[in-house]
XYZ file of C-alpha atoms in Angstrom:
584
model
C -28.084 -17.812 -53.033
C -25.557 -19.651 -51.131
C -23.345 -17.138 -51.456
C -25.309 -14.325 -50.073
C -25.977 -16.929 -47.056
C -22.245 -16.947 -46.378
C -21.424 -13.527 -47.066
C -24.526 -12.523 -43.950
C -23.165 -15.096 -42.150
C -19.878 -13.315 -41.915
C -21.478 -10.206 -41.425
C -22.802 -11.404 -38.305
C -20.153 -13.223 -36.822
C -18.410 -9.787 -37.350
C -20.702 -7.934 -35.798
C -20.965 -10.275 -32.986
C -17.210 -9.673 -32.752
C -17.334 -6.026 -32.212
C -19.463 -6.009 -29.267
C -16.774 -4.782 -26.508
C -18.268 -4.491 -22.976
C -15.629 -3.653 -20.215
C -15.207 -1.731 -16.473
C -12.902 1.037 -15.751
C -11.915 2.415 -12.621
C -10.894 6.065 -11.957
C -8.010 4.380 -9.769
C -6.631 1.249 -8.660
C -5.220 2.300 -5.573
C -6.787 4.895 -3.373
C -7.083 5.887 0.316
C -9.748 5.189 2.930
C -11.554 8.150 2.971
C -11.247 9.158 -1.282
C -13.928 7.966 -3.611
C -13.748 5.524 -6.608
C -15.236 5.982 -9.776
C -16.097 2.989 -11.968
C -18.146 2.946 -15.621
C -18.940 0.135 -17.363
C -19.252 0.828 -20.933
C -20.767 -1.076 -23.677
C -20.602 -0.240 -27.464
C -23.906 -1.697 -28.165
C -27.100 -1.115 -26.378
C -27.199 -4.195 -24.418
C -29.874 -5.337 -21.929
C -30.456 -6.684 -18.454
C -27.920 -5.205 -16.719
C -26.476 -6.716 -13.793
C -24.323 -4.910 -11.818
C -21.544 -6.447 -9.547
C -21.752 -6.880 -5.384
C -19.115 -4.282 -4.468
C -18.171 -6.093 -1.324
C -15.537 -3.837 0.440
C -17.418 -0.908 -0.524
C -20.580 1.269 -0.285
C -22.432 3.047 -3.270
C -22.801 6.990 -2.449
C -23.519 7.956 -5.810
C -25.330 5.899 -9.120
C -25.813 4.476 -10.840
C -26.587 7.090 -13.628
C -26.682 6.193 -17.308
C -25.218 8.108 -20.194
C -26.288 7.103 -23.867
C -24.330 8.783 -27.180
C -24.237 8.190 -30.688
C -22.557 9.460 -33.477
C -22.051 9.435 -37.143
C -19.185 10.149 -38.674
C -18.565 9.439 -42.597
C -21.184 7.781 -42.611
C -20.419 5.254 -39.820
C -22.091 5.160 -36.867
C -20.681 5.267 -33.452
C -22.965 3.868 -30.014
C -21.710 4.024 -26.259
C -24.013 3.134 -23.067
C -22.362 3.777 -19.834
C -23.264 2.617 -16.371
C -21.271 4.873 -13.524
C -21.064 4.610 -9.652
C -19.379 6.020 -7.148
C -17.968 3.731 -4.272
C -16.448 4.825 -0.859
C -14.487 2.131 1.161
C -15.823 0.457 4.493
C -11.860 -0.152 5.373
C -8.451 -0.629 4.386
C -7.435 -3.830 2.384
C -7.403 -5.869 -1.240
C -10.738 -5.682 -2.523
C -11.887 -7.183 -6.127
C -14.698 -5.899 -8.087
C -16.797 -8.622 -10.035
C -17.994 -9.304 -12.968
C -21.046 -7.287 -14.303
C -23.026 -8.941 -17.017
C -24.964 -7.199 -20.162
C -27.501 -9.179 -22.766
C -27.422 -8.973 -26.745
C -28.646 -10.764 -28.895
C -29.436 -13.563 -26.770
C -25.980 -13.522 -25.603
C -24.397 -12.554 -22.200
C -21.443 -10.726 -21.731
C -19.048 -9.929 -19.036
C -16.796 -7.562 -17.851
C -13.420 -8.622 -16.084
C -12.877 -8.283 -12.355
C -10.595 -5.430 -10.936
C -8.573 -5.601 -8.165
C -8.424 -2.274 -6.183
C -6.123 -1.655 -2.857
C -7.646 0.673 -0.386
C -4.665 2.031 1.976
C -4.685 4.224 4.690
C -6.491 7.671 4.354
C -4.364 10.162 1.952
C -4.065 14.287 2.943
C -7.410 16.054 0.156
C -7.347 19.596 -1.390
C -9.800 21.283 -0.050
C -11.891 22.817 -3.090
C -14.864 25.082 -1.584
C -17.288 24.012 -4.306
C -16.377 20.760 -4.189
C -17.190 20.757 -0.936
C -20.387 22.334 -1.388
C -21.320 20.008 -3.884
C -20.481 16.896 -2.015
C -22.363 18.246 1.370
C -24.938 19.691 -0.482
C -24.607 22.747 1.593
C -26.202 26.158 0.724
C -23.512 28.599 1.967
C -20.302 26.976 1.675
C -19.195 27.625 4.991
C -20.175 24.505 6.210
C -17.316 22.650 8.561
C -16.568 19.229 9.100
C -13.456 18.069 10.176
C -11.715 15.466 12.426
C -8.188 16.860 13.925
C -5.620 14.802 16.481
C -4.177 17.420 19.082
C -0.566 16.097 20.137
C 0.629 17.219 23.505
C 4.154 16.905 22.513
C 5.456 16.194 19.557
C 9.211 16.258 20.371
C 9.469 14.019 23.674
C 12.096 11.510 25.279
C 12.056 7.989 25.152
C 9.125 7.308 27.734
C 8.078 10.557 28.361
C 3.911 10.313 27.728
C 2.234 12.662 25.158
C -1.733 12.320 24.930
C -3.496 12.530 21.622
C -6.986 13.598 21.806
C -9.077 13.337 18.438
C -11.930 16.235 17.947
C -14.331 16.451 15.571
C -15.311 20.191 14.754
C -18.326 20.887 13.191
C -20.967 23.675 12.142
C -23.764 24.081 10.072
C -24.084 20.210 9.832
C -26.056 17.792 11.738
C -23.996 14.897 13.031
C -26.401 11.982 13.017
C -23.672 9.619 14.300
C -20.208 8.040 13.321
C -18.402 4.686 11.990
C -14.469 4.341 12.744
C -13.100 2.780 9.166
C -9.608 2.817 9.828
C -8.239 2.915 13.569
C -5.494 4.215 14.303
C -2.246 2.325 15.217
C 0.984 3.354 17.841
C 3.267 1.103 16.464
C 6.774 1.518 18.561
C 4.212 2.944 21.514
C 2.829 2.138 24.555
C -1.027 3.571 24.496
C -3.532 2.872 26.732
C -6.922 4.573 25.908
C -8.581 6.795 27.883
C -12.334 6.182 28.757
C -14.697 8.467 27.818
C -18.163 8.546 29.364
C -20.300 10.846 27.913
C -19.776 12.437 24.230
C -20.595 16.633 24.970
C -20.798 19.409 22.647
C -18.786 22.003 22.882
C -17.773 25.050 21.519
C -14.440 26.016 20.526
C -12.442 27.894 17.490
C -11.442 25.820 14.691
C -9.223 28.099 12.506
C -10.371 31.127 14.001
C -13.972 30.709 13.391
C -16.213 29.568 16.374
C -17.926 25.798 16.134
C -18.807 23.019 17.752
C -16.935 20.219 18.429
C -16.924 16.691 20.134
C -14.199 15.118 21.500
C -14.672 11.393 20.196
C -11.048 9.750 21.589
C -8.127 10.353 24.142
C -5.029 8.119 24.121
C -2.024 8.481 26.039
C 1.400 6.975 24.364
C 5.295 6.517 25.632
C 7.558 5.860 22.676
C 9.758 2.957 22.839
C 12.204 3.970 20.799
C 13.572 6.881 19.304
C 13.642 8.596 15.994
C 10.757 9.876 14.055
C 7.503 7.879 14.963
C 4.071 7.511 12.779
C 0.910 7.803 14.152
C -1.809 6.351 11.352
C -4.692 8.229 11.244
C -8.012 7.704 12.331
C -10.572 7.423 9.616
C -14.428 8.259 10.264
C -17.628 7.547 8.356
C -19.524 10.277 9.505
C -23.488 10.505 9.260
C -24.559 14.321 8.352
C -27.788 16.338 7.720
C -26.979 19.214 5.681
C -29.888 22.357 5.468
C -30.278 23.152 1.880
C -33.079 25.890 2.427
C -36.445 26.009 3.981
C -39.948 24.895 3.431
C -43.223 26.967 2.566
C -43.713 27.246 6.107
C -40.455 28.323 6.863
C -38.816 25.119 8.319
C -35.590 24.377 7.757
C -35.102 21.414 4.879
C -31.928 18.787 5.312
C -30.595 16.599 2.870
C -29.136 13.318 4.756
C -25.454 11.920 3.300
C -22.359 10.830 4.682
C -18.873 12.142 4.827
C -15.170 10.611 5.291
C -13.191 12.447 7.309
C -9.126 11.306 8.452
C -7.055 12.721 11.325
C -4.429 12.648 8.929
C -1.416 10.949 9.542
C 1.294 12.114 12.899
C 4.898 12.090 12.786
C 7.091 12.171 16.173
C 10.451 13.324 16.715
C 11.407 10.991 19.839
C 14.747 12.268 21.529
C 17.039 8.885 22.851
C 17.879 9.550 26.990
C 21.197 10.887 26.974
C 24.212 8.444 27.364
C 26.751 10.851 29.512
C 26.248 10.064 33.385
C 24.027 7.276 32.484
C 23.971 4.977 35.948
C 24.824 1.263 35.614
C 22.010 0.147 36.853
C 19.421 2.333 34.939
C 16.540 -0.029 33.620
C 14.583 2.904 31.959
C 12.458 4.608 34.726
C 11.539 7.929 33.747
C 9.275 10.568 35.428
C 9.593 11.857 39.403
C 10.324 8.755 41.382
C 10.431 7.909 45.002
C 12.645 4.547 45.808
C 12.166 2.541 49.045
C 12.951 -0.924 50.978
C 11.296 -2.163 53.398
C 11.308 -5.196 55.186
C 8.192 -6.308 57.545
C 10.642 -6.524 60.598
C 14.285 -7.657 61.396
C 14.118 -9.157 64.865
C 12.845 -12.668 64.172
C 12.968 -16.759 65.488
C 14.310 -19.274 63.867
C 10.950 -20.702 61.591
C 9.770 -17.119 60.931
C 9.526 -15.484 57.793
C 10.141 -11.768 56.847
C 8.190 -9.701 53.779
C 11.024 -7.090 52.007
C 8.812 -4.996 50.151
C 10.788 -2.960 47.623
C 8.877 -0.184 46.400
C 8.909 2.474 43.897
C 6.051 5.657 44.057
C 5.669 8.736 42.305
C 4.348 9.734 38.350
C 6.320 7.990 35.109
C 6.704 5.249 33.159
C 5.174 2.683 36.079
C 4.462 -0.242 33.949
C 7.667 -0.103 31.797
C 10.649 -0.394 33.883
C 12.015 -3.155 36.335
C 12.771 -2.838 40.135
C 16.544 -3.656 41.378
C 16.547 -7.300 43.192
C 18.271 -7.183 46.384
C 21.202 -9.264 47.417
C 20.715 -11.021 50.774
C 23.827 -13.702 52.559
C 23.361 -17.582 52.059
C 22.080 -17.877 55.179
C 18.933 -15.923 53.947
C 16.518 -18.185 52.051
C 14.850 -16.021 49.761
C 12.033 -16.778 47.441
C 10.611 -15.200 43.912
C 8.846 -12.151 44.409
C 5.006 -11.489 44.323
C 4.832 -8.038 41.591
C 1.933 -5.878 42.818
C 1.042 -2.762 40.338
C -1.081 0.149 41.855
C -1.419 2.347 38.981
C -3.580 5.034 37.654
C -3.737 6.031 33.825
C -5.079 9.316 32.473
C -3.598 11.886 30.593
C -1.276 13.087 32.626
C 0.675 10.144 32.389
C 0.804 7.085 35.189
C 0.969 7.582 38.485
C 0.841 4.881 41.291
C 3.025 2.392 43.005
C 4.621 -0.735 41.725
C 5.951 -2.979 44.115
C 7.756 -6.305 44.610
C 7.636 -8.400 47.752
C 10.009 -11.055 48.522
C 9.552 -13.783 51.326
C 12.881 -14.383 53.524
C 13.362 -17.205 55.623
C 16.729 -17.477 58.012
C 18.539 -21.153 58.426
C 20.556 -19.799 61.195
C 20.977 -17.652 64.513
C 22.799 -14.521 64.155
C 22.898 -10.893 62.591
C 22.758 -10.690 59.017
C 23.089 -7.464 56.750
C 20.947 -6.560 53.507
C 22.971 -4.658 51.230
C 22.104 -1.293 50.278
C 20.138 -0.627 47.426
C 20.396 1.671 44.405
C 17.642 2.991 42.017
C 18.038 5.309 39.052
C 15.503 7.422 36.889
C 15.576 9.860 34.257
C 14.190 13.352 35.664
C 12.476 14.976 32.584
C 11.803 18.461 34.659
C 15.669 18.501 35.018
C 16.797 16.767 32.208
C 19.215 14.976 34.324
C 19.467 11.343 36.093
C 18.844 11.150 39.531
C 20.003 7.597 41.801
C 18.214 6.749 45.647
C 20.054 4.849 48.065
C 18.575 2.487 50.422
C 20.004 2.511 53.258
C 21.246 -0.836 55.046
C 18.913 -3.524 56.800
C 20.126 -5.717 59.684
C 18.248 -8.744 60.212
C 18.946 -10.263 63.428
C 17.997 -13.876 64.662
C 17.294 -14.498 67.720
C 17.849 -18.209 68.203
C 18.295 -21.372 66.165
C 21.229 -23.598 65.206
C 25.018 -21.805 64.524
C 25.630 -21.558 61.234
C 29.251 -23.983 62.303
C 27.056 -25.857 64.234
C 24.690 -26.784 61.429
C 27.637 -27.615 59.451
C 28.955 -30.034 62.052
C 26.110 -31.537 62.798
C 24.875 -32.254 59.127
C 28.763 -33.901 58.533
C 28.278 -36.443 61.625
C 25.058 -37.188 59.832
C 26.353 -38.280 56.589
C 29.151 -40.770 58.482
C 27.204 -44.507 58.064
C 28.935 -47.571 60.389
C 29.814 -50.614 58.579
C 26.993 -52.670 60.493
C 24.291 -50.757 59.698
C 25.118 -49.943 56.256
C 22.327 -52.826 54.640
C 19.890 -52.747 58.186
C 17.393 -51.717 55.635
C 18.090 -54.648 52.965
C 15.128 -57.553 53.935
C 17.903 -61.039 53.315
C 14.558 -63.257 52.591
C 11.981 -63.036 49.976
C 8.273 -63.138 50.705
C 5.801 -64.247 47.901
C 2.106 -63.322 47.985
C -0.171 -65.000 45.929
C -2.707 -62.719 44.015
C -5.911 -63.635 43.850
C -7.834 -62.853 40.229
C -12.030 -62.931 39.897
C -12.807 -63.681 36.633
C -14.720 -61.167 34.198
C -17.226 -63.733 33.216
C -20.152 -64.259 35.288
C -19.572 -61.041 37.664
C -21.999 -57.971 38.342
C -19.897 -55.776 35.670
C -20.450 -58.323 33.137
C -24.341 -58.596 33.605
C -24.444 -54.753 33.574
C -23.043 -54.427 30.517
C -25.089 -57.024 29.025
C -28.029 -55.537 30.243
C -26.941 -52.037 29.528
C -28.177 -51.828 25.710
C -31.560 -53.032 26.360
C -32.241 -50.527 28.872
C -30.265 -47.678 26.571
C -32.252 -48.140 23.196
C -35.505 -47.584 24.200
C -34.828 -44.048 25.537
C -33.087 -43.342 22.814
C -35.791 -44.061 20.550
C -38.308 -42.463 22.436
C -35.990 -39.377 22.506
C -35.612 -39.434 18.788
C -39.373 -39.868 17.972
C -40.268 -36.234 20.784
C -37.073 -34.634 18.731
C -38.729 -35.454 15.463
C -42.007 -34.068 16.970
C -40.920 -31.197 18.006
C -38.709 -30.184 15.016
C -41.869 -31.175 12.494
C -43.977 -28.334 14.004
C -42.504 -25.385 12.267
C -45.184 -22.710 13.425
C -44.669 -23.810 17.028
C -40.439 -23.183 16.472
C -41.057 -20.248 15.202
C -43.553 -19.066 18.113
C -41.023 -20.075 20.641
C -38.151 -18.163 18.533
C -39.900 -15.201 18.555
C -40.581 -15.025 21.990
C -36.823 -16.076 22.902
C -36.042 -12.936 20.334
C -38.531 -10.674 22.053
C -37.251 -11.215 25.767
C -33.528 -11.086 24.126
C -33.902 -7.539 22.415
C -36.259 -6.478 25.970
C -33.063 -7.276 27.573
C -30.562 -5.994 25.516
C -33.049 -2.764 25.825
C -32.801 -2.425 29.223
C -28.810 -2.538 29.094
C -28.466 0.503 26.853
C -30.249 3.131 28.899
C -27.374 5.304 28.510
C -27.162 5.003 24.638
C -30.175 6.111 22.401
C -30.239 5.016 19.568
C -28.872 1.136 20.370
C -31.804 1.085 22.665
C -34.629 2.232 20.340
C -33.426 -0.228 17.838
C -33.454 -2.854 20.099
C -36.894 -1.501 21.656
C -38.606 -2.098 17.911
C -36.854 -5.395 17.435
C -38.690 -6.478 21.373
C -41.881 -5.110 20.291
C -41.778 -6.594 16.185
C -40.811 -10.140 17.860
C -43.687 -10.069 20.263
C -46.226 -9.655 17.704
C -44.349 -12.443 15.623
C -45.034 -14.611 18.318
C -48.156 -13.770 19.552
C -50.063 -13.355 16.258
C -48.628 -15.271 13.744
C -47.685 -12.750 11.395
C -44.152 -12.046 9.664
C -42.339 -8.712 9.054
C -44.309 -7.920 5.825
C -47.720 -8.066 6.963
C -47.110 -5.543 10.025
C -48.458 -2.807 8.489
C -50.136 -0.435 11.201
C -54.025 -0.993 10.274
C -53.028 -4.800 9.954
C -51.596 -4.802 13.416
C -54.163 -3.139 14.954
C -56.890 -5.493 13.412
C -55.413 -8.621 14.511
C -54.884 -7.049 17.915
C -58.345 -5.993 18.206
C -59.789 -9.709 16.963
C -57.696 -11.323 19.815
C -59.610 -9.482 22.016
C -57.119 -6.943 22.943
C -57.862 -3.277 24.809
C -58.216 -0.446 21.771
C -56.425 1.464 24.072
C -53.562 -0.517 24.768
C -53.620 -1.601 21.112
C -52.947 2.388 20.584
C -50.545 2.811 23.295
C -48.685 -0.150 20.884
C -48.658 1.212 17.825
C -48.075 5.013 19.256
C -44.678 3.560 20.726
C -43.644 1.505 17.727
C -43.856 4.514 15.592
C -42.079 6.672 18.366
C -39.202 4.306 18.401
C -38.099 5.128 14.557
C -38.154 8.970 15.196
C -35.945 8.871 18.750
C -33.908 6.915 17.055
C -32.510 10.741 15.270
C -34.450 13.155 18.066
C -33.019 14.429 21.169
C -33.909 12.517 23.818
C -33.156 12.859 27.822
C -32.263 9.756 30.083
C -35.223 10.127 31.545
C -37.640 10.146 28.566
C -35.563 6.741 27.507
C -36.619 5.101 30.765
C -40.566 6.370 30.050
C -40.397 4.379 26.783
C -38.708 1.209 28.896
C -41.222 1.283 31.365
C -44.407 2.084 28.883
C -43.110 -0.837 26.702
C -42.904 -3.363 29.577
C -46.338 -2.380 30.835
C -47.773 -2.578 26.819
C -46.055 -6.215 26.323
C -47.445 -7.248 29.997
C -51.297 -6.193 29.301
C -51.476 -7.549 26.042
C -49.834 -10.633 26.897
C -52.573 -10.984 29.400
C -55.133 -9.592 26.797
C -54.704 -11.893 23.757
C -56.614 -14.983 23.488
């Protein structure tokens, strides 16, 4: 008998030590906008699942379950796997986590896998895949995001805009996330403002479509060589028709997409070297150069403004003005830069200017030196130099410059008798008188202080304790902080739809917090309108309530007009007011 015993006892431990459990990944390393694959497989069938948080990521597919078994020679064969498919929220190191199976009243785990998401990778196109992904129902669906390059062989300097349009037809576009943005890295960019997104039509590879135009940058390289523009990566929120109804109404199936830019290579050309000026700081564009100074008749005491200038279309912000070179008799200060320059995608355009303060020391004429300017003309190709011409400052009185020079010397010359006039030969003491600490009005205070301090700040204490002890009063006073808060932030997105329907419900779910007592799960629409209608509310404006609540979910995806937007503002104000007045 014993023997048997340990003979099952082996068994056991041996079938305990077959039980493999593990996660595989269809890649370690993938791009923004691809999909991951991961199974966990189990060669026993195992309960109580637990699948991992995929933090980095997003399920868009799973989990499904497969379940085979096989005999073979008469030895069986079992496999259970759990699959998902994961899409990226953005680029980074990511680790997957343990999931966690039960058999025979054991748990096991799977080890965690580390996958790096880069930036989004360049997809075959497969028409069926497609389909299949968009869940389309003629394959010609399009959905694509492209970056249009103005130039893609400029100078050092010379803007080039990139304007990124998404093209689409035969899909709703419900909105959009950005996953990866895109980065100028040896480039100035500045991005252009865009107001209002608009439809459009337009070709996209010679068939007609819409298309939105969802960013405009304008860039001047820095350096030259061949430059990388890192694509811009979208999440993009689609209804795709997959047939109609009964009735005849069209039928969508809601999903998401991930669509890249792809990444942008520039060829950037290096200004040429021959007849390069000496002073060239890097200027390029169509320049105008002047100097000009606020007069040049002055008195001695007055001060002059030299305002040296540069106007025209270029590089503005990228390039230094030449410092002029005054005489020592001069006094000139730091200047005060003043930049007044437009951005759009044409490039910069504008003034930049600096002003210097001059001050003369002495009487007489005094010359500012011409001054020279240089810029790179791209419509010629060539480098053009302006000339200031000459300044005479003349000053009408004041000491001679000799003069000043005399007189300062007979200043410095010190007679023998006077040379320790200011040296005091006796020594006056002054006593200093000292009040001591103890038994002044400082040290009473302070004695006194504590007795006076520790009441209040028990009495403090105990209302603090009060107040934090009535939960259901906190919460009231929360919810009607969060209800004024979201009624706010309402009222600041007018111009965008579907921020200001969400905040609209959040307003309107916070004032019923507050003003009946209730939490999220009990506002169900016959609950709502129950408690409403107990407090002594209008059955009216208890309908008005509920119609807008209910309104607010479907704008959120409906067309709406700015004006229709400020209706629901205004009806919800009104709604809140009466039944603020109405509840008892």
């Amino acid at each position: 008998m014993k023997r048997y015993l340990i003979l099952l006892l082996f068994t056991f431990q041996g079938l305990m030590a077959q039980v493999q459990f593990e996660a595989r990944v269809s890649k370690n390393t993938l791009g923004v906008n691809e999909r991951l694959r991961i199974d966990f497989i189990m060669n026993v069938d195992g309960d109580n699942f637990e699948q991992p948080s995929f933090d980095g990521f997003r399920i868009v597919g799973g989990p499904s379950q497969q379940i085979s078994q096989s005999w073979v020679n008469g030895r069986s064969s079992f496999q259970k796997v759990y699959s998902y498919y994961l899409l990226p929220n953005q680029k980074g190191t990511f680790i997957i986590k343990q999931a966690a199976i039960e058999y025979n009243g054991q748990v096991y785990k799977t080890s965690p896998i580390k996958i790096t998401v880069t930036n989004a990778v360049a997809q075959e196109r497969d028409p069926n895949v497609q389909q299949q992904q968009q869940g389309g129902v003629n394959g010609n669906e399009v959905l694509n995001l492209v970056a249009e390059i103005s130039k893609t062989n400029p100078y050092i300097n010379q803007p080039i805009t990139v304007v990124y349009k998404l093209y689409f037809n035969g899909i709703g576009v419900t909105g959009f996330k950005e996953l990866a943005k895109p980065k100028y890295k040896d480039f100035w960019n500045q991005n252009i403002d865009i107001k209002q997104l608009l439809v459009e039509e337009g070709l996209y590879k010679g068939e007609r479509c819409y298309f939105v135009v969802l960013k405009k940058t304008i860039l001047y390289p820095q350096k030259s060589g061949n430059l990388t523009i890192e694509p811009l990566s979208l999440d993009i929120g689609i209804q795709v028709p997959r047939g109609r109804d009964m009735f005849g109404r069209i039928v969508t199936d809601d999903g998401n997409k991930t669509v890249s830019a792809g990444a942008k290579t520039i060829n950037v050309r290096a200004l040429p070297e021959v007849n390069k000026p000496i002073g060239f700081t890097g200027a390029v564009g169509k320049l105008d150069f002047k100097v000009t100074p606020s007069k040049t008749s002055l008195k001695n005491g007055e001060s002059l403004d030299l305002v040296v200038s540069a106007t025209g279309t270029g590089n503005m912000k990228l390039f230094t003005l030449p410092k002029p070179v005054v005489p020592n008799a001069l006094e000139m200060y730091d200047p005060v830069h003043d930049e007044k320059v437009n951005t759009s995608l044409a490039g910069m355009s504008g003034t930049i200017s600096d002003k210097y303060t001059i001050i003369p020391q002495y009487k007489g004429k005094y010359a500012i030196k011409p001054m020279e300017f240089s810029y790179f003309d791209l419509n010629s190709g060539s480098y053009k130099t302006i000339t200031s011409p000459e300044i005479m400052i003349d000053v009408l009185d004041g000491p001679m410059q000799a003069e000043a020079v005399a007189s300062n010397k007979s200043k410095n010359v010190i007679s023998k008798s006077e040379q320790f006039k200011y040296i005091k030969p006796k020594t006056i003491l002054v006593a200093i008188a000292k009040d001591d600490f103890y038994g002044s009005d400082l040290y009473y205070t302070l004695l006194l202080l504590p007795f006076v301090i520790l009441p209040i700040i028990v009495i403090a204490r105990k209302k603090k304790e009060a107040i934090d002890s009535d939960v259901t009063g906190n919460r009231i006073k929360m919810n009607n902080k969060l209800a004024k808060k979201y009624l706010s932030e309402a009222k600041k997105q007018l111009n965008n739809k579907e921020p200001f329907y969400i905040a609209l419900e959040k307003a309107m779910h916070n004032f019923l917090k507050a003003k009946l007592h209730i939490e999220t799960s009990e506002m169900s629409k016959d609950n709502i309108r129950e408690l409403l209608l107990s407090r002594n509310s209008n059955p009216e404006t208890v309908q008005s309530f509920i119609n807008l609540t209910e309104n607010c979910e479907f704008a959120r995806y409906a067309p709406a007009s700015g004006a229709s937007i400020q209706q629901d503002y205004d009806k919800a104000v009104l709604i809140i007011s009466e039944l603020e007045k109405q509840i008892v």
